[in-house]
Structures are given as structure tokens and as C-alpha cells.
Coordinates of C-alpha atoms in Angstrom, one line a residue:
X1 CA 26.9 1.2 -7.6
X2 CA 25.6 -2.6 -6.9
X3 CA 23.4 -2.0 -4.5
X4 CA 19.6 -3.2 -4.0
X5 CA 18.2 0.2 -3.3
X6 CA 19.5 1.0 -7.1
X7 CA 17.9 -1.2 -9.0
X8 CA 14.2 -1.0 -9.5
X9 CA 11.4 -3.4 -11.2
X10 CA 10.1 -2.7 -15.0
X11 CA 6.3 -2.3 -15.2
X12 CA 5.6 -5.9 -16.1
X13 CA 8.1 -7.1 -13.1
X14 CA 6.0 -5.0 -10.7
X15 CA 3.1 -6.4 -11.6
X16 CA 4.0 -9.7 -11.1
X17 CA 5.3 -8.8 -7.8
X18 CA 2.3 -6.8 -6.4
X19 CA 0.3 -10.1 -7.3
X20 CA 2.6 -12.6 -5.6
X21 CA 1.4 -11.9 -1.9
X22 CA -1.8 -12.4 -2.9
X23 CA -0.9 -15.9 -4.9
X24 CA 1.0 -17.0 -2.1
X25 CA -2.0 -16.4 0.6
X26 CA -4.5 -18.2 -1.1
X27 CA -1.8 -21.2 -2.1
X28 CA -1.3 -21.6 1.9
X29 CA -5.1 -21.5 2.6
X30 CA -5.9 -23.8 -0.2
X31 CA -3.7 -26.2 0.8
X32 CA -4.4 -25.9 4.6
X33 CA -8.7 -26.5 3.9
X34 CA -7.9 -29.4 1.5
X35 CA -5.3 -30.6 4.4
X36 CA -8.4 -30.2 7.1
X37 CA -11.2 -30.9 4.7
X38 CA -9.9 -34.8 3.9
X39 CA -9.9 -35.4 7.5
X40 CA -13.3 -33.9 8.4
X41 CA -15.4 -32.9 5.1
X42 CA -17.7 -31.3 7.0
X43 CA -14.9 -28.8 8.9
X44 CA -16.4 -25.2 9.3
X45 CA -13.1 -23.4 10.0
X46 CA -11.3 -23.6 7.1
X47 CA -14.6 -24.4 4.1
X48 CA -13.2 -24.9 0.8
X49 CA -13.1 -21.9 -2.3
X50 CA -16.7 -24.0 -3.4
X51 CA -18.1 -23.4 -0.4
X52 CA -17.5 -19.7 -0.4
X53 CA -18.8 -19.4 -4.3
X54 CA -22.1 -20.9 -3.3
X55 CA -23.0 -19.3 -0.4
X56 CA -22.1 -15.7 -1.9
X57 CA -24.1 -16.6 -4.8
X58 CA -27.0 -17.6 -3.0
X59 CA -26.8 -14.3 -0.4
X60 CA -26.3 -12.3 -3.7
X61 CA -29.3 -13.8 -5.3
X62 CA -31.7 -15.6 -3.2
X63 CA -34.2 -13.2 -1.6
X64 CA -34.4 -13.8 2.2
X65 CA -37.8 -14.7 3.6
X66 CA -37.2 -13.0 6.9
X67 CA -35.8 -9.8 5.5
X68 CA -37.4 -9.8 1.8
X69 CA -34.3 -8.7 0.9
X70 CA -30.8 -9.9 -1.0
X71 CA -28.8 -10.2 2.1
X72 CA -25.2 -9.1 0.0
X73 CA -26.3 -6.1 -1.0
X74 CA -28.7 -4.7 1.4
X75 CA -26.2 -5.4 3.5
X76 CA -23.3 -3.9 1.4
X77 CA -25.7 -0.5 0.4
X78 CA -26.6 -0.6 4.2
X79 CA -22.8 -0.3 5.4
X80 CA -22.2 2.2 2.8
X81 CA -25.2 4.4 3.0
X82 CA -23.5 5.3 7.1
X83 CA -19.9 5.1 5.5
X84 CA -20.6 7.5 3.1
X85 CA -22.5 9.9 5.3
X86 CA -19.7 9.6 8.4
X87 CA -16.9 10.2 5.8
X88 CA -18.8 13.4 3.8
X89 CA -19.6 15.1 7.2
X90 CA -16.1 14.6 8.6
X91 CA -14.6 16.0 5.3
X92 CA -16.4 18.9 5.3
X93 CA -16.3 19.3 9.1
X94 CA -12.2 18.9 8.2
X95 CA -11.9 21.4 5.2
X96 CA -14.1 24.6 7.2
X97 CA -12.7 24.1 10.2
X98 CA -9.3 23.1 9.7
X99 CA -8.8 26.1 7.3
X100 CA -10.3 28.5 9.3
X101 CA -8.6 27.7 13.0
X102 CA -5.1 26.8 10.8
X103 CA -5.0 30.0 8.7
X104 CA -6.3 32.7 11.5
X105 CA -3.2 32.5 14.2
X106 CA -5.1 33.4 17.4
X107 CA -7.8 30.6 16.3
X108 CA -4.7 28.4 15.6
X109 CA -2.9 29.1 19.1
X110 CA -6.6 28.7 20.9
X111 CA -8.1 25.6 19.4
X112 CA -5.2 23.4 18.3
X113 CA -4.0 21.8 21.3
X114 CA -7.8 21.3 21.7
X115 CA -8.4 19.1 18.8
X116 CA -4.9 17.3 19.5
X117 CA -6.0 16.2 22.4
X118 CA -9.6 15.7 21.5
X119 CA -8.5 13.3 18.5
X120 CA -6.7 11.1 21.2
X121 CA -10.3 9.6 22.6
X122 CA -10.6 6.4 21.6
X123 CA -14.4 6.3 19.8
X124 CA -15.2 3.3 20.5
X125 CA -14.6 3.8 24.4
X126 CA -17.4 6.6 24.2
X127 CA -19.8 4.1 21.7
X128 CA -22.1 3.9 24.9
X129 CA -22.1 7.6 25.6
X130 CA -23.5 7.8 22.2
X131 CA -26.1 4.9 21.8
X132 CA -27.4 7.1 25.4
X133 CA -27.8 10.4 23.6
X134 CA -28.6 9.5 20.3
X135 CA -29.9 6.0 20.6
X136 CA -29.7 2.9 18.8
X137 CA -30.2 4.0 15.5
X138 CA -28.7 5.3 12.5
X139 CA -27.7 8.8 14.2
X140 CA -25.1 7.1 16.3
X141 CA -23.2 4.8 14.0
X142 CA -22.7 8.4 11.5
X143 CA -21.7 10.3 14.7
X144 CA -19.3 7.5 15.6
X145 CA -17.3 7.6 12.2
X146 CA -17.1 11.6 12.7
X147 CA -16.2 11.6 15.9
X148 CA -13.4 9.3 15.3
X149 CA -12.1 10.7 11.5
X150 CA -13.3 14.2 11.8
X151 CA -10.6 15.5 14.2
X152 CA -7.6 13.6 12.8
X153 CA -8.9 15.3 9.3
X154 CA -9.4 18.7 11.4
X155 CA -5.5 18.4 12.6
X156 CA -4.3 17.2 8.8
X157 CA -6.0 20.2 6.9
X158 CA -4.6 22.9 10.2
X159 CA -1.1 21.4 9.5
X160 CA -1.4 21.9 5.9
X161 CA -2.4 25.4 5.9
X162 CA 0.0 26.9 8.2
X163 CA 2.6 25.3 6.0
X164 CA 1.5 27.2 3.2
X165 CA 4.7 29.6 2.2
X166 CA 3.9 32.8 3.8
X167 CA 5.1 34.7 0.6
X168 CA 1.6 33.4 -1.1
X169 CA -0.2 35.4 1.7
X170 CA 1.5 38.3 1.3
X171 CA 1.4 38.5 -2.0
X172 CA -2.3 38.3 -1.8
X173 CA -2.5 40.8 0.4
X174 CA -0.4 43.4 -1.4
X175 CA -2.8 42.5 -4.5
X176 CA -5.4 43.8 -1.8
X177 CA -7.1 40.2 -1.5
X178 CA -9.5 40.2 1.8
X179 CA -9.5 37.0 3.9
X180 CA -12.5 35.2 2.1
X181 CA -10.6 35.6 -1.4
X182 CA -7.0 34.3 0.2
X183 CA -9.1 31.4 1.4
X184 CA -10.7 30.6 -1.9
X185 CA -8.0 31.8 -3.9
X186 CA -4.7 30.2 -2.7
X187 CA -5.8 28.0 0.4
X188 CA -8.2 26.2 -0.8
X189 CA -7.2 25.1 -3.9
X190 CA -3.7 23.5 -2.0
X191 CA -5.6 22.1 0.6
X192 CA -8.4 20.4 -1.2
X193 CA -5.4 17.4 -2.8
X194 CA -4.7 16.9 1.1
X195 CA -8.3 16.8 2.1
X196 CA -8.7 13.8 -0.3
X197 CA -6.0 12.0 1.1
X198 CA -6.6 12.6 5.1
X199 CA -10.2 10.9 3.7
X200 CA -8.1 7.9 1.9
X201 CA -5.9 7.6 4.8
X202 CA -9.4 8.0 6.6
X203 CA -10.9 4.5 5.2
X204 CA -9.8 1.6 7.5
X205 CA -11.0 3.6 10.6
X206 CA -13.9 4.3 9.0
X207 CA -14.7 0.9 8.1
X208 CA -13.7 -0.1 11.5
X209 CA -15.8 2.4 13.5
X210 CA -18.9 0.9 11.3
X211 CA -18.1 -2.7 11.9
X212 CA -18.2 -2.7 15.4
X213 CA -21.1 0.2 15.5
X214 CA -23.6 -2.8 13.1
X215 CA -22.3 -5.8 15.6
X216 CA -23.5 -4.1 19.0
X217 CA -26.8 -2.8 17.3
X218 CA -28.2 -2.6 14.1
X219 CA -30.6 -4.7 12.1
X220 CA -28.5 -4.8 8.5
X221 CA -24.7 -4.4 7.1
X222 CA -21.8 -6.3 6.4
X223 CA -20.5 -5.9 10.1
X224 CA -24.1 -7.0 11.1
X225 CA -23.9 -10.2 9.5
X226 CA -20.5 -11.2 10.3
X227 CA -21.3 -11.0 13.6
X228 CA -24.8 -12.5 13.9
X229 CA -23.5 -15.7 11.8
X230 CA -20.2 -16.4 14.3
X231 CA -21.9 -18.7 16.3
X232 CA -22.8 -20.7 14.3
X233 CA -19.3 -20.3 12.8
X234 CA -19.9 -20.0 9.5
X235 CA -16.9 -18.8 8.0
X236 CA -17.7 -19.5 4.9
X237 CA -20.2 -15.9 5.2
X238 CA -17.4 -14.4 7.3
X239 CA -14.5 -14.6 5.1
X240 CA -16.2 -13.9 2.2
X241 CA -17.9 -10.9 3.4
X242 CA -14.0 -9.9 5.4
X243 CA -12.8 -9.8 1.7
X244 CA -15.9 -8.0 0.2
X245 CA -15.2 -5.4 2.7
X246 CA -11.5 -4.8 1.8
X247 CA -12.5 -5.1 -1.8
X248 CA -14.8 -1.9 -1.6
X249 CA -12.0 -0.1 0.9
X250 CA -9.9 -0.9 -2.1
X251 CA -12.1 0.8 -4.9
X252 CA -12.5 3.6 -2.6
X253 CA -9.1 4.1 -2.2
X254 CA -8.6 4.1 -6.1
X255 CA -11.5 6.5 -7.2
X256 CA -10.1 8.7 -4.3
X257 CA -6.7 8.8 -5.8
X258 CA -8.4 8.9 -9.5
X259 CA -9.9 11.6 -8.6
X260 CA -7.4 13.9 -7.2
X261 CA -5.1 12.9 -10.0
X262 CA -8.3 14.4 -12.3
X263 CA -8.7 17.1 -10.6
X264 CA -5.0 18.5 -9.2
X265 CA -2.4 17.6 -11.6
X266 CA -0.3 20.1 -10.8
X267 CA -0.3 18.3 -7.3
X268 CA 0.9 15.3 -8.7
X269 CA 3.9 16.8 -10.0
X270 CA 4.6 19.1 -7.3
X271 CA 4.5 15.8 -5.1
X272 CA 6.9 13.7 -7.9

């Protein structure tokens, strides 16, 4: 039948359109700063694409008397270093606890409307509860990202095991499987494609929780430096950096998904 949901775009086509957005948002600021920059050259709201090449390239490779550092990337290893760290311990805090409370039933029945409700406080309402116990340092920008991603992982691995088919489980058990080898044996292996995409689905938060953890106290990272240059509003270090930040989200996102297609195909097609 003619109908739009029928028809879908070749390769090529979709290329094309997954790249228009993108075209179309930097036609409309393009034409905006050349619209603001003729009337006042030396605007700072909208700089022009120049203006963003040469202050990256100078943060990128100019060394910073203050810091002895290049501000880009101690900043951008800085931001990762706690990213990294928040995410790792919240995924493994996710995967042992979420299969253990969602595959035993009384652990299930005790702890999960526990870890509902605890993965409705809003982390950055208790950021000063933890700058009090673990001060201002590294310690509570890494507890931050857990204790905002860690539970929602918690809940996503839970709901995945219990909706394993309960014919796999007792087919282990008449092979006379104990608990340990029904976990490593057939839980694990289903849940670890999940894990991998609670963490993807993970990112933004993640990258949110550090942002604001750098701007309130920290002495480096990318949400450190957006922050200590807004008064003087420099956007041309703001925007660039706001993009640099979705950029790495970005390449996260894809080695996540490379990796899970690498290592569980047969989750892929299962899934297709």
C-alpha cells in the first residue's frame, strides 16, 4: 500500500538524511554570527567558525603558564579519568547486584522496591551531602556519577533477569547445575548485551552528573572550564568545548555498540 510508513530510505539516502540536521544547524548559526558580526565585529555571543578554530588550536597547543598544562586535553583526560571511573564502578555495582537480588526471589521481593525508590533521588539535590562526607575532591564527583547511574543500572539488569524464560533455569537445574554455574552459565552471558546498553543509555547522565560536579569545585575538566570562562562570556571556549563533549559522548556510544556487536552476535540477531 502507498503509505509513508512503507517506504524506507537506501543506504546512500540515509546518509544524506542523518547529515542534513547537522547542515541545517550550522547554515542557521553561520548566517545568524555573520548577520551579528557585520553590526558589531567584536560580538562575543555568536563569534564566527574562525574564531572557534583559533582558540581551540591555541587551548590544544599552547601550554598554559598558570597550569603548565595544554588546557584541551588536561581538561578532556581530567573529565574522563572521573567518567570513566563513575561508569566502571556503577557497571559492575549494576551486573553483581542486579543479578543476584533479580535471580534469587526473596532478594528480588526484599530489595526491589528499595532500589526503585532509591533511583528516584535526584543526585544532584544530595551533591552537598556528598562534598560534606567526602569532601571537595575527586572522591565525590566518582560517587556522584554512581549514585546517580548505578541504581537505574541496578533496576535494568533485575528486570532483565527475571525475564529470563524460566525453562533455561530449569533445564539447568535438571542438568544438576548449582546457583554459581546458572549464574555464569545462562544469566550472565544474556545479561552482559544489556549491561552494555543500560551504560550507553547511561552516558548523558553521566556526563551531566560531571559537569556540574567540575563547575561547583574542582580545579580542571571540560565542565570546569566552561564555567570559569562564562563571565567573561567567551563562547567561543564554551561552544567549542559543548561540542567536544558531545563528540566524545558520541564515540563512546559507538565503541559501546561496537563492542557488544563483537562480542554478542547472537544478540544482534535475536534483537533483529
Amino acid at each position: 500500500m502507498r503509505r509513508i510508513i512503507n517506504y524506507a530510505p537506501r543506504p546512500g539516502v540515509r546518509l544524506i538524511l542523518a547529515i542534513l540536521p547537522f547542515v541545517a544547524v550550522l547554515a542557521i548559526y553561520l548566517l545568524a554570527s555573520n548577520a551579528r558580526l557585520a553590526v558589531e565585529p567584536a560580538d562575543k555571543l555568536m563569534p564566527s567558525f574562525a574564531s572557534f578554530w583559533a582558540t581551540m588550536v591555541r587551548m590544544a597547543t599552547t601550554l598554559d603558564r598558570a597550569t603548565s598544562q595544554y588546557l584541551l586535553w588536561w581538561d578532556t583526560w581530567l573529565s574522563l579519568q572521573r567518567l570513566f571511573l563513575g561508569l566502571g564502578i556503577s557497571a559492575l555495582i549494576g551486573l553483581v547486584l542486579g543479578i543476584i537480588v533479580g535471580f534469587v526471589p526473596y532478594l528480588r521481593a526484599t530489595f526491589e522496591p528499595f532500589f526503585a525508590a532509591f533511583s528516584l533521588i535526584p543526585p544532584l539535590a544530595v551533591l552537598p551531602i556528598l562534598f560534606i562526607l567526602f569532601g571537595l575532591g575527586e572522591a565525590s564527583k566518582i560517587v556522584l556519577i554512581v549514585f546517580g547511574i548505578a541504581p537505574f543500572i541496578i533496576r535494568d539488569v533485575m528486570l532483565r533477569v527475571s525475564a529470563l524464560p524460566t525453562e533455561q533455569i530449569i533445564k539447568a537445574q535438571t542438568l544438576g547445575a548449582s546457583t554459581w554455574q546458572m549464574i555464569s552459565g545462562v544469566v550472565l552471558p544474556q545479561v552482559m548485551p544489556r549491561l552494555i546498553d543500560s551504560v550507553r543509555l547511561s552516558l548523558g547522565a553521566a556526563w551531566l552528573f560531571v559537569i556540574a560536579a567540575e563547575a561547583i569545585t574542582s580545579e580542571g575538566g571540560l565542565g570546569y572550564r566552561i564555567f570559569l570562562v562564562r563571565r567573561y562570556l567567551a563562547m567561543d571556549v564554551i561552544l567549542p568545548y559543548v561540542i567536544w563533549i558531545t563528540l566524545l559522548a558520541f564515540l563512546m556510544d559507538y565503541a559501546l555498540r561496537r563492542l557488544a556487536v563483537a562480542a554478542y552476535p547472537w544478540d544482534q540477531i535475536r534483537a533483529a
